[in-house]
CSV table of C-alpha atoms and ligand atoms in Angstrom, one decimal:
chain,number,residue,atom,x,y,z
H,1,MET,CA,25.2,9.9,12.7
H,2,SER,CA,28.4,12.9,13.2
H,3,MET,CA,27.4,14.4,10.0
H,4,PHE,CA,23.6,15.2,11.3
H,5,LYS,CA,25.1,17.2,14.3
H,6,ASP,CA,23.2,20.3,13.7
H,7,ILE,CA,20.0,18.4,13.5
H,8,PRO,CA,18.3,18.7,17.2
H,9,VAL,CA,17.2,15.0,17.1
H,10,ASP,CA,18.6,11.8,16.3
H,11,VAL,CA,18.8,10.9,12.3
H,12,GLY,CA,19.2,6.7,12.4
H,13,VAL,CA,17.7,3.3,10.9
H,14,ILE,CA,16.6,2.8,14.6
H,15,TYR,CA,13.6,4.9,14.6
H,16,GLU,CA,12.2,3.4,11.5
H,17,GLY,CA,8.8,1.8,12.0
H,18,GLU,CA,8.4,4.2,14.9
H,19,ARG,CA,4.8,5.1,15.0
H,20,ILE,CA,3.4,8.5,16.4
H,21,ARG,CA,-0.1,8.4,18.2
H,22,ARG,CA,-2.5,10.9,17.8
H,23,ASN,CA,-1.6,11.9,21.7
H,24,ASP,CA,1.7,12.5,21.1
H,25,MET,CA,2.0,14.1,18.0
H,26,GLN,CA,2.7,17.8,17.4
H,27,VAL,CA,1.5,18.0,14.3
H,28,GLU,CA,0.1,16.1,11.4
H,29,LEU,CA,0.6,16.8,7.9
H,30,GLY,CA,-1.3,14.9,5.2
H,31,GLY,CA,-3.7,11.9,6.4
H,32,PRO,CA,-6.5,10.3,5.9
H,33,THR,CA,-8.2,14.1,7.0
H,34,VAL,CA,-6.1,15.8,4.1
H,35,LYS,CA,-7.1,15.6,0.4
H,36,GLU,CA,-4.4,16.5,-1.2
H,37,LYS,CA,-1.0,15.9,-0.6
H,38,PHE,CA,1.7,14.6,-2.6
H,39,GLU,CA,5.8,14.4,-2.3
H,40,LEU,CA,7.3,14.8,-5.6
H,41,ALA,CA,11.0,14.0,-7.2
H,42,LYS,CA,12.2,15.7,-10.3
H,43,VAL,CA,14.7,15.4,-12.2
H,44,ARG,CA,16.1,18.5,-13.6
H,45,SER,CA,19.3,20.3,-15.2
H,46,MET,CA,22.3,21.1,-13.5
H,47,ASP,CA,22.4,24.5,-13.5
H,48,ALA,CA,18.4,24.7,-12.1
H,49,ILE,CA,19.0,23.9,-8.9
H,50,GLU,CA,20.8,25.5,-6.0
H,51,ASP,CA,22.5,23.2,-3.8
H,52,GLY,CA,21.5,22.2,-0.4
H,53,LYS,CA,18.2,24.9,-0.4
H,54,VAL,CA,15.1,24.1,1.2
H,55,THR,CA,12.4,26.2,1.0
H,56,ILE,CA,10.0,27.0,2.8
H,57,ILE,CA,5.9,27.3,0.8
H,58,GLY,CA,3.3,28.5,4.2
H,59,PRO,CA,3.7,28.0,7.8
H,60,ASP,CA,6.9,26.4,8.7
H,61,ILE,CA,6.4,23.2,12.0
H,62,LYS,CA,7.1,26.5,14.7
H,63,ASP,CA,3.6,28.2,13.0
H,64,MET,CA,1.8,25.6,13.3
H,65,LYS,CA,-1.0,25.1,16.4
H,66,GLU,CA,-0.2,22.1,18.5
H,67,GLY,CA,-2.1,19.0,17.7
H,68,SER,CA,-3.0,20.0,13.9
H,69,VAL,CA,-3.4,19.0,10.9
H,70,TYR,CA,-1.8,20.4,7.6
H,71,PRO,CA,-1.8,19.8,3.9
H,72,LEU,CA,1.8,19.3,3.0
H,73,GLY,CA,3.4,18.8,-0.2
H,74,ILE,CA,7.4,18.0,-0.8
H,75,LEU,CA,9.2,18.6,-4.1
H,76,VAL,CA,12.5,17.3,-4.4
H,77,GLU,CA,14.5,18.0,-7.1
H,78,ALA,CA,17.5,16.8,-8.0
H,79,ALA,CA,20.8,17.1,-11.5
H,80,GLY,CA,23.6,15.1,-11.8
H,81,SER,CA,25.5,14.3,-14.8
H,82,THR,CA,24.7,10.6,-15.2
H,83,LEU,CA,20.8,11.1,-14.0
H,84,ASP,CA,17.9,10.8,-15.7
H,85,GLN,CA,14.5,10.9,-14.9
H,86,GLN,CA,14.3,7.2,-15.3
H,87,LEU,CA,15.2,7.9,-11.8
H,88,GLU,CA,12.5,10.2,-9.9
H,89,GLY,CA,10.2,7.3,-9.2
H,90,VAL,CA,13.3,5.7,-6.9
H,91,ILE,CA,14.7,9.0,-5.6
H,92,GLU,CA,10.7,9.8,-4.1
H,93,ARG,CA,10.5,6.3,-2.9
H,94,ARG,CA,13.2,7.3,-0.5
H,95,ILE,CA,11.7,10.4,0.9
H,96,HIS,CA,10.0,7.8,2.7
H,97,GLY,CA,12.8,5.6,4.5
H,98,TYR,CA,15.2,8.3,5.2
H,99,LEU,CA,12.2,10.9,6.4
H,100,ASN,CA,11.7,7.7,9.3
H,101,TYR,CA,15.1,7.6,10.3
H,102,ILE,CA,14.2,11.4,12.1
H,103,GLU,CA,14.0,10.6,15.7
H,104,GLY,CA,10.1,11.0,16.1
H,105,PHE,CA,9.7,11.2,12.9
H,106,MET,CA,6.9,9.6,10.7
H,107,HIS,CA,6.0,8.7,7.4
H,108,LEU,CA,3.5,6.8,5.7
H,109,ASN,CA,2.7,5.6,2.1
H,110,GLN,CA,3.4,7.5,-0.8
H,111,ARG,CA,2.7,10.0,-3.5
H,112,TYR,CA,-0.6,11.4,-2.9
H,113,ASP,CA,-1.2,9.5,0.3
H,114,ILE,CA,1.4,10.6,2.4
H,115,TRP,CA,1.1,10.3,5.9
H,116,ILE,CA,3.2,12.2,8.3
H,117,ARG,CA,3.5,12.9,12.1
H,118,LEU,CA,5.8,14.9,14.0
H,119,GLY,CA,6.5,13.9,17.6
H,120,LYS,CA,5.6,16.1,20.6
H,121,LYS,CA,8.8,14.8,22.3
H,122,SER,CA,11.2,15.8,18.9
H,123,PHE,CA,9.3,19.2,18.8
H,124,GLN,CA,10.5,19.9,22.5
H,125,LYS,CA,14.3,18.8,21.5
H,126,GLY,CA,14.0,21.9,18.6
H,127,LEU,CA,12.8,20.0,15.3
H,128,ASN,CA,10.7,22.9,14.9
H,129,SER,CA,11.4,23.9,11.3
H,130,PHE,CA,11.1,22.3,7.9
H,131,GLU,CA,14.8,23.4,7.5
H,132,TYR,CA,16.3,21.0,9.5
H,133,VAL,CA,13.9,18.3,8.2
H,134,GLY,CA,15.1,19.7,4.4
H,135,LYS,CA,18.7,18.7,5.8
H,136,VAL,CA,18.5,15.0,6.9
H,137,LEU,CA,16.9,14.7,3.7
H,138,TYR,CA,19.5,17.0,1.4
H,139,LYS,CA,22.5,14.6,3.7
H,140,LEU,CA,20.9,11.3,3.2
H,141,PHE,CA,20.3,11.9,-0.3
H,142,LYS,CA,23.9,13.0,-1.1
H,143,SER,CA,25.4,10.3,0.6
H,144,GLU,CA,23.3,7.2,-0.2
H,145,LEU,CA,22.9,8.0,-3.8
H,146,PRO,CA,26.2,9.6,-5.7
H,147,ILE,CA,24.5,9.6,-8.8
H,148,ILE,CA,23.0,12.6,-7.7
H,149,GLU,CA,25.2,15.8,-7.5
H,150,LYS,CA,22.8,18.4,-6.4
H,151,VAL,CA,19.6,18.5,-4.8
H,152,GLN,CA,17.3,21.0,-2.9
H,153,ILE,CA,14.2,20.7,-1.7
H,154,THR,CA,11.0,22.6,-1.3
H,155,PHE,CA,8.1,22.0,1.4
H,156,VAL,CA,4.3,23.3,0.5
H,157,THR,CA,2.1,24.2,3.6
H,158,ASP,CA,0.4,26.9,1.8
H,159,PRO,CA,-2.9,24.7,0.6
H,160,ALA,CA,-3.9,27.0,-2.2
H,161,LYS,CA,0.1,26.4,-3.3
H,162,VAL,CA,-0.7,22.4,-2.5
H,163,LEU,CA,-3.7,22.7,-4.2
H,164,GLU,CA,-2.3,24.1,-7.5
H,165,MET,CA,0.6,21.0,-7.2
H,166,TYR,CA,-1.3,18.7,-6.6
H,167,PRO,CA,-3.0,17.4,-10.4
H,168,ILE,CA,0.9,18.4,-11.7
H,169,ALA,CA,2.3,16.0,-9.6
H,170,MET,CA,-0.5,13.4,-10.2
H,171,GLN,CA,-0.4,13.8,-13.6
H,172,ASP,CA,3.7,13.0,-13.1
H,173,TYR,CA,2.5,9.6,-11.1
H,174,GLU,CA,0.3,8.7,-14.4
H,175,THR,CA,3.2,9.5,-17.1
H,176,ARG,CA,5.5,7.2,-15.3
H,177,ASP,CA,2.8,4.4,-14.4
H,178,ALA,CA,1.8,4.2,-17.9
H,179,LYS,CA,5.8,3.9,-19.5
H,180,ALA,CA,5.4,0.3,-17.5
H,181,ARG,CA,2.4,-1.1,-19.1
H,182,GLY,CA,1.9,-3.4,-22.2
H,183,LEU,CA,5.4,-5.1,-20.9
H,184,LYS,CA,4.3,-8.7,-19.9
H,185,ASP,CA,6.1,-10.8,-17.2
H,186,GLU,CA,7.6,-13.6,-19.9
H,187,GLU,CA,9.4,-11.3,-21.7
H,188,VAL,CA,11.5,-10.1,-18.8
H,189,ASP,CA,14.3,-12.2,-16.8
H,190,LYS,CA,14.7,-10.2,-14.0
H,191,PHE,CA,12.1,-9.0,-11.5
H,192,TYR,CA,12.7,-7.1,-8.1
H,193,GLY,CA,12.4,-7.0,-5.3
H,194,CYS,CA,12.2,-4.5,-2.2
H,195,VAL,CA,12.5,-4.5,1.4
H,196,LEU,CA,11.9,-1.2,2.2
H,197,CYS,CA,8.7,-1.8,4.1
H,198,GLN,CA,10.8,-4.2,6.4
H,199,SER,CA,10.9,-2.2,9.5
H,200,PHE,CA,7.3,-2.4,9.5
H,201,ALA,CA,6.8,-5.9,8.6
H,202,PRO,CA,10.0,-7.6,8.9
H,203,SER,CA,8.6,-10.7,6.3
H,204,HIS,CA,7.6,-8.6,3.8
H,205,VAL,CA,9.4,-8.5,0.2
H,206,CYS,CA,7.6,-6.7,-2.4
H,207,VAL,CA,8.1,-8.7,-5.9
H,208,ILE,CA,8.1,-6.2,-8.9
H,209,THR,CA,7.3,-7.6,-11.8
H,210,PRO,CA,5.9,-5.8,-15.3
H,211,GLN,CA,2.3,-6.8,-14.3
H,212,ARG,CA,2.7,-6.8,-10.8
H,213,TYR,CA,3.1,-3.1,-9.6
H,214,SER,CA,4.6,-2.9,-6.2
H,215,ASN,CA,2.4,-2.5,-3.7
H,216,CYS,CA,2.6,0.9,-2.4
H,217,GLY,CA,2.4,2.2,-6.0
H,218,ALA,CA,5.4,4.0,-6.1
H,219,ILE,CA,8.0,1.9,-7.5
H,220,SER,CA,7.3,0.4,-11.3
H,221,TRP,CA,9.5,-2.9,-12.6
H,222,PHE,CA,11.1,0.5,-14.4
H,223,ASP,CA,12.0,1.7,-10.8
H,224,GLY,CA,13.5,-1.6,-9.5
H,225,ARG,CA,15.6,-2.0,-12.7
H,226,ALA,CA,17.1,1.4,-12.5
H,227,SER,CA,16.9,1.7,-8.7
H,228,ALA,CA,19.0,-1.8,-9.2
H,229,GLN,CA,21.3,0.0,-11.4
H,230,VAL,CA,22.3,2.7,-9.6
H,231,ASP,CA,22.5,1.2,-6.0
H,232,PRO,CA,22.8,-2.4,-5.8
H,233,LYS,CA,23.2,-2.9,-2.2
H,234,GLY,CA,19.7,-0.8,-1.5
H,235,PRO,CA,16.2,-1.9,-0.5
H,236,VAL,CA,15.8,-2.7,-4.2
H,237,PHE,CA,17.5,-6.0,-6.1
H,238,ALA,CA,17.3,-8.2,-8.9
H,239,ILE,CA,15.4,-10.9,-8.2
H,240,GLU,CA,16.3,-13.5,-11.3
H,241,ARG,CA,12.8,-15.3,-12.4
H,242,GLY,CA,14.3,-18.8,-12.6
H,243,GLU,CA,12.1,-21.6,-13.6
H,244,LEU,CA,8.3,-21.0,-13.8
H,245,VAL,CA,6.8,-23.3,-11.8
H,246,ASN,CA,3.0,-22.5,-12.5
H,247,ALA,CA,1.8,-20.3,-15.3
H,248,GLU,CA,-1.6,-19.9,-13.8
H,249,LYS,CA,-0.7,-18.4,-10.6
H,250,GLY,CA,2.7,-16.6,-11.6
H,251,GLU,CA,4.9,-19.1,-9.6
H,252,PHE,CA,8.7,-18.9,-10.1
H,253,SER,CA,11.6,-20.6,-8.9
H,254,GLY,CA,13.8,-17.5,-8.5
H,255,ILE,CA,11.2,-15.9,-6.2
H,256,ASN,CA,10.8,-18.2,-4.1
H,257,GLU,CA,14.4,-18.7,-3.5
H,258,THR,CA,14.5,-15.3,-3.1
H,259,VAL,CA,11.7,-14.2,-1.1
H,260,LYS,CA,12.9,-17.6,1.5
H,261,LYS,CA,16.2,-15.7,2.0
H,262,ARG,CA,14.8,-12.4,2.8
H,263,THR,CA,12.3,-13.4,5.3
H,264,LEU,CA,15.1,-15.5,6.9
H,265,GLY,CA,12.8,-18.7,5.7
H,266,GLU,CA,9.4,-17.3,6.7
H,267,VAL,CA,7.9,-17.2,3.5
H,268,ASN,CA,8.7,-19.6,1.1
H,269,GLN,CA,6.2,-19.8,-1.8
H,270,VAL,CA,4.9,-16.8,-3.8
H,271,TRP,CA,2.0,-17.1,-6.1
H,272,LEU,CA,1.9,-13.5,-7.6
H,273,TYR,CA,-1.9,-13.3,-9.5
H,274,THR,CA,-3.6,-14.7,-7.0
H,275,ALA,CA,-5.1,-14.0,-3.4
H,276,PHE,CA,-6.0,-17.5,-2.2
H,277,ASP,CA,-2.7,-19.6,-1.2
H,278,HIS,CA,0.5,-18.6,-1.1
H,279,PRO,CA,-0.7,-14.9,-1.9
H,280,HIS,CA,1.8,-11.5,-2.0
H,281,THR,CA,3.0,-11.0,1.1
H,282,SER,CA,1.3,-7.4,2.5
H,283,CYS,CA,3.3,-5.0,4.1
H,284,GLY,CA,1.2,-2.0,5.7
H,285,CYS,CA,1.7,1.0,3.1
H,286,PHE,CA,-0.7,-0.9,0.3
H,287,GLU,CA,-2.6,1.7,-1.6
H,288,ALA,CA,-5.8,-0.7,-1.8
H,289,VAL,CA,-6.9,-4.3,-0.3
H,290,ALA,CA,-8.9,-6.8,-2.1
H,291,PHE,CA,-11.1,-9.0,-0.3
H,292,TYR,CA,-12.8,-11.9,-0.3
H,293,ILE,CA,-16.4,-12.1,0.3
H,294,PRO,CA,-17.7,-15.3,1.2
H,295,GLU,CA,-21.4,-14.8,0.6
H,296,VAL,CA,-21.2,-14.1,-2.9
H,297,ASP,CA,-18.2,-15.9,-3.5
H,298,GLY,CA,-16.2,-12.0,-5.2
H,299,PHE,CA,-14.2,-10.0,-4.3
H,300,GLY,CA,-14.0,-6.2,-2.5
H,301,VAL,CA,-11.3,-3.9,-3.3
H,302,VAL,CA,-11.3,-0.8,-0.8
H,303,ASN,CA,-8.5,2.0,-1.2
H,304,ARG,CA,-6.9,3.9,1.8
H,305,SER,CA,-8.9,7.1,0.5
H,306,PHE,CA,-12.1,6.0,1.1
H,307,LYS,CA,-13.6,6.9,3.9
H,308,GLY,CA,-17.1,5.4,4.8
H,309,VAL,CA,-17.5,1.0,4.8
H,310,THR,CA,-17.1,-1.1,2.5
H,311,VAL,CA,-20.2,-3.0,1.8
H,312,ASN,CA,-19.1,-6.1,4.3
H,313,GLY,CA,-19.6,-3.4,7.2
H,314,LEU,CA,-16.0,-3.0,7.6
H,315,PRO,CA,-13.9,0.1,6.7
H,316,PHE,CA,-10.7,0.1,5.2
H,317,SER,CA,-8.8,0.5,8.5
H,318,THR,CA,-10.4,-3.1,9.9
H,319,LEU,CA,-9.2,-4.4,6.6
H,320,ALA,CA,-6.6,-3.2,6.0
H,321,ASP,CA,-5.7,-4.7,9.8
H,322,SER,CA,-6.8,-8.2,8.9
H,323,THR,CA,-4.1,-8.4,5.5
H,324,ALA,CA,-0.4,-5.9,6.3
H,325,GLY,CA,2.6,-7.1,8.8
H,326,GLY,CA,4.2,-8.9,6.1
H,327,ARG,CA,1.9,-11.6,6.4
H,328,GLN,CA,0.2,-14.3,3.5
H,329,ILE,CA,-3.7,-14.3,4.6
H,330,ASP,CA,-5.8,-16.5,2.3
H,331,GLY,CA,-8.7,-14.2,0.8
H,332,PHE,CA,-6.9,-10.4,2.1
H,333,HIS,CA,-4.5,-8.9,-0.6
H,334,GLY,CA,-2.8,-5.5,0.1
H,335,MET,CA,-2.1,-4.0,-3.3
H,336,SER,CA,-1.7,-1.4,-5.7
H,337,ILE,CA,-4.2,0.6,-7.7
H,338,GLU,CA,-1.7,0.0,-10.7
H,339,TYR,CA,-2.3,-3.6,-10.3
H,340,MET,CA,-5.7,-2.8,-11.1
H,341,ARG,CA,-4.7,-1.9,-14.4
H,342,SER,CA,-2.7,-5.3,-15.3
H,343,LYS,CA,-3.6,-8.3,-17.6
H,344,LYS,CA,-2.6,-10.4,-14.5
H,345,PHE,CA,-4.8,-8.7,-11.7
H,346,LEU,CA,-6.2,-11.4,-9.5
H,347,ALA,CA,-5.7,-13.5,-12.9
H,348,ALA,CA,-6.1,-16.7,-11.5
H,349,ASP,CA,-8.7,-15.7,-9.5
H,350,ASP,CA,-10.8,-15.2,-12.4
H,351,GLY,CA,-9.5,-11.5,-12.2
H,352,TRP,CA,-12.2,-8.6,-12.9
H,353,ASN,CA,-15.0,-11.2,-13.2
H,354,ARG,CA,-14.9,-12.0,-9.6
H,355,ILE,CA,-15.0,-8.3,-8.8
H,356,VAL,CA,-17.9,-7.2,-7.0
H,357,TRP,CA,-17.5,-4.4,-5.6
H,358,LEU,CA,-15.5,-1.3,-5.6
H,359,PRO,CA,-15.3,2.4,-4.1
H,360,LYS,CA,-17.1,4.7,-7.2
H,361,GLU,CA,-13.4,6.4,-7.0
H,362,VAL,CA,-11.8,3.6,-7.2
H,363,LYS,CA,-13.7,2.5,-10.4
H,364,GLU,CA,-13.6,5.8,-12.0
H,365,ARG,CA,-9.9,6.2,-12.2
H,366,VAL,CA,-9.8,2.1,-14.0
H,367,LYS,CA,-12.6,1.7,-15.8
H,368,ASP,CA,-11.1,2.0,-18.7
H,369,PHE,CA,-9.2,-1.5,-17.9
H,370,ILE,CA,-12.4,-3.1,-16.6
H,371,PRO,CA,-14.0,-5.2,-19.4
H,372,ALA,CA,-16.4,-3.8,-20.9
H,373,ASP,CA,-19.0,-6.8,-20.0
H,374,VAL,CA,-17.8,-6.6,-16.4
H,375,VAL,CA,-17.6,-2.7,-15.9
H,376,ASN,CA,-21.5,-2.2,-15.2
H,377,LYS,CA,-21.9,-5.2,-13.1
H,378,ILE,CA,-19.7,-4.3,-10.8
H,379,ALA,CA,-21.5,-2.5,-7.3
H,380,THR,CA,-20.2,0.8,-6.0
H,381,GLU,CA,-20.9,2.5,-2.5
H,382,GLU,CA,-23.9,4.4,-4.5
H,383,ASP,CA,-25.4,1.3,-5.5
H,384,VAL,CA,-25.2,-1.3,-2.5
H,385,GLN,CA,-24.8,-0.7,0.8
H,386,ASN,CA,-24.7,-4.5,2.8
H,387,ILE,CA,-24.2,-8.1,1.8
H,388,ASP,CA,-28.0,-8.6,0.7
H,389,ALA,CA,-28.6,-5.7,-1.2
H,390,LEU,CA,-25.5,-6.6,-2.8
H,391,LYS,CA,-26.9,-10.3,-3.5
H,392,ALA,CA,-29.5,-8.9,-5.3
H,393,PHE,CA,-27.5,-6.3,-7.8
H,394,LEU,CA,-25.2,-9.3,-8.8
H,395,LYS,CA,-27.9,-11.5,-9.5
H,396,GLU,CA,-29.8,-8.3,-11.3
H,397,LYS,CA,-27.2,-7.4,-13.4
H,398,ASN,CA,-26.5,-11.0,-13.9
H,399,HIS,CA,-22.8,-10.9,-12.7
H,400,PRO,CA,-20.0,-13.4,-13.8
H,401,VAL,CA,-19.9,-14.6,-10.0
H,402,VAL,CA,-23.5,-15.5,-10.2
H,403,ALA,CA,-22.6,-18.4,-12.2
H,404,ARG,CA,-20.8,-19.6,-9.7
H,405,TRP,CA,-23.4,-19.7,-6.9
H,406,THR,CA,-24.7,-22.4,-8.2
H,407,GLU,CA,-21.0,-24.5,-8.9
H,408,THR,CA,-20.2,-23.9,-5.8
H,409,PRO,CA,-22.7,-23.2,-3.1
H,410,THR,CA,-22.0,-20.4,-0.3
H,411,VAL,CA,-22.5,-21.9,3.0
H,412,GLU,CA,-25.6,-20.5,4.5
H,413,GLU,CA,-27.7,-20.8,1.0
H,414,ALA,CA,-27.5,-24.2,-0.1
H,415,VAL,CA,-25.3,-26.8,1.7
H,416,PRO,CA,-26.1,-27.9,5.3
H,417,ALA,CA,-23.3,-27.9,7.9
H,418,GLU,CA,-23.4,-31.7,8.7
H,419,THR,CA,-22.8,-32.3,5.4
H,420,MET,CA,-20.0,-30.2,4.3
H,421,GLU,CA,-16.6,-31.6,3.8
H,422,GLU,CA,-14.7,-29.8,6.3
H,423,GLY,CA,-11.9,-28.0,4.3
H,424,ALA,CA,-15.3,-26.7,2.1
H,425,MET,CA,-16.5,-24.5,5.0
H,426,MET,CA,-15.7,-21.1,5.0
H,427,PRO,CA,-14.5,-19.5,8.2
H,428,VAL,CA,-17.3,-17.9,10.5
H,429,ALA,CA,-14.6,-15.4,11.6
H,430,THR,CA,-10.9,-14.9,10.8
H,431,ALA,CA,-8.6,-12.2,12.6
H,432,ALA,CA,-4.9,-11.4,12.5
H,433,THR,CA,-5.6,-10.9,16.5
H,434,LEU,CA,-8.7,-12.7,18.1
H,435,PRO,CA,-8.8,-12.2,22.1
H,436,ILE,CA,-11.5,-14.2,23.9
H,437,MET,CA,-12.0,-14.4,27.4
H,438,ALA,CA,-12.9,-17.1,29.6
H,439,GLY,CA,-12.7,-18.3,32.9
H,440,GLY,CA,-10.8,-15.3,34.0
H,441,PHE,CA,-8.2,-15.6,31.5
H,442,LYS,CA,-7.6,-14.0,28.1
H,443,ILE,CA,-6.5,-16.4,25.2
H,444,VAL,CA,-5.5,-14.2,22.8
H,445,LEU,CA,-5.3,-16.2,18.7
H,446,LYS,CA,-3.1,-15.6,15.9
H,447,ASP,CA,-3.7,-15.5,12.5
H,448,ALA,CA,-7.0,-17.7,13.5
H,449,LYS,CA,-9.3,-18.8,11.4
H,450,ILE,CA,-12.5,-20.6,13.3
H,451,TYR,CA,-15.0,-22.8,11.2
H,452,ALA,CA,-18.2,-23.7,13.2
H,453,LYS,CA,-21.4,-25.4,12.4
H,454,LYS,CA,-23.1,-23.3,14.9
H,455,VAL,CA,-22.4,-19.9,16.6
H,456,ILE,CA,-24.8,-19.2,19.6
H,457,ILE,CA,-24.5,-15.7,20.8
H,458,ARG,CA,-25.8,-15.0,24.5
H,459,THR,CA,-25.6,-11.5,26.9
H,460,MET,CA,-23.0,-11.9,29.7
H,461,LYS,CA,-26.0,-11.0,32.2
H,462,GLY,CA,-29.8,-11.9,30.5
H,463,GLU,CA,-28.1,-14.8,29.2
H,464,LYS,CA,-30.5,-14.2,26.0
H,465,LYS,CA,-30.2,-15.2,22.6
H,466,SER,CA,-29.3,-12.9,19.9
Q,501,SF4,S1,5.7,-1.2,-0.5
Q,501,SF4,FE1,7.1,-2.7,-1.5
Q,501,SF4,S2,8.2,-1.6,-3.2
Q,501,SF4,FE2,6.3,0.0,-1.9
Q,501,SF4,S3,8.5,0.7,-0.2
Q,501,SF4,FE3,7.2,-1.4,0.3
Q,501,SF4,S4,8.4,-2.4,0.1
Q,501,SF4,FE4,8.8,-1.2,-1.3
């Protein structure tokens, strides 16, 4: 793009979705090893903004040690005669898309979860300052959202300053989210869709309703409405709700039609309030994953910043891999933390009565929205570390899922495999990609679920059963 001739690397949509591996990175900004990081957009008055100004507080890219990780805060301040605060969420989410247009620059996630990598090749080409990154943001904001008349951008890498600004950003996110609470899906005739993540997950469309926040947790129904109004041809668009097909599951004819069109027929049916059968698709930047635990017939939820392994022995990254990519995976559900505050949170699956395990940090954040009679019955990593301990915990607390154990017996406890109906069997293995080595061939099964009466694992050498 000619408007970027003063930028030392290419800028364009073709670079969206580019991944930068650890070995190829010059520096990492934010990400899983940095606790405090953020990106925030604020609407200011016209006289408070110096148009085009880029400020760097702390070390610039060229002063950073190769291969190292630094904290980062990005503050985008915008002004315009018809611009109002309602658009802050919209402006902020565009940072993700615009930064990914830069060759060799990867931006993942949102808000307090940002994870950025700059590739070595782009650094060697001269992309060695936030000045350039700010210029790209400036030019794209001005050209793509004409409602913005002035914009200034600040990059903060000084750890003390990031620490100081972080709680302010967190408070801003909370204020924005709180505004969208209370409105019900049946009270509006339009929902909103977002395809910003299709560069990473081509068959993904976020359906944003008042009671189902976007997967990334960065776009509320109000943000969707504001975005579709100012930029109707942009990545966020209105969805006519259409007929209510299934109130319990959350199926609407308008959603099915739009998703079908926007995914070119890959996804035809979406149920908003369940993780089974036709769940909402999961892109890659969801804040958390709800994962089904067949042994207790309940769900665990794990968020991106949880460092350990969950109660089923798997870390967030593995569960996220099983969920992501724009697919509808039975029992795996990418979602935002804000959705957990909604009355429709997995409502068709029995909502909070079905949640059995959560990281303590997430439980703290949403505990005011968990029904009082369940809150102490949900385990965290401090209560249990494996499935057997979880079972004992749930039994002792008389968690609502315990009543299901007699209604619907679990595989290994109550029903001999020989007598089970095929449809009632639990898969012994579920995987997005499952490679099997056999007779010198490697067979790769995509989206596999394997049902078996017995699983025998033998070592290759000693032929010992384990
Ligand atoms: S997670 Fe959804 S709402 Fe958020 S940017 Fe991606 S597609 Fe848009």
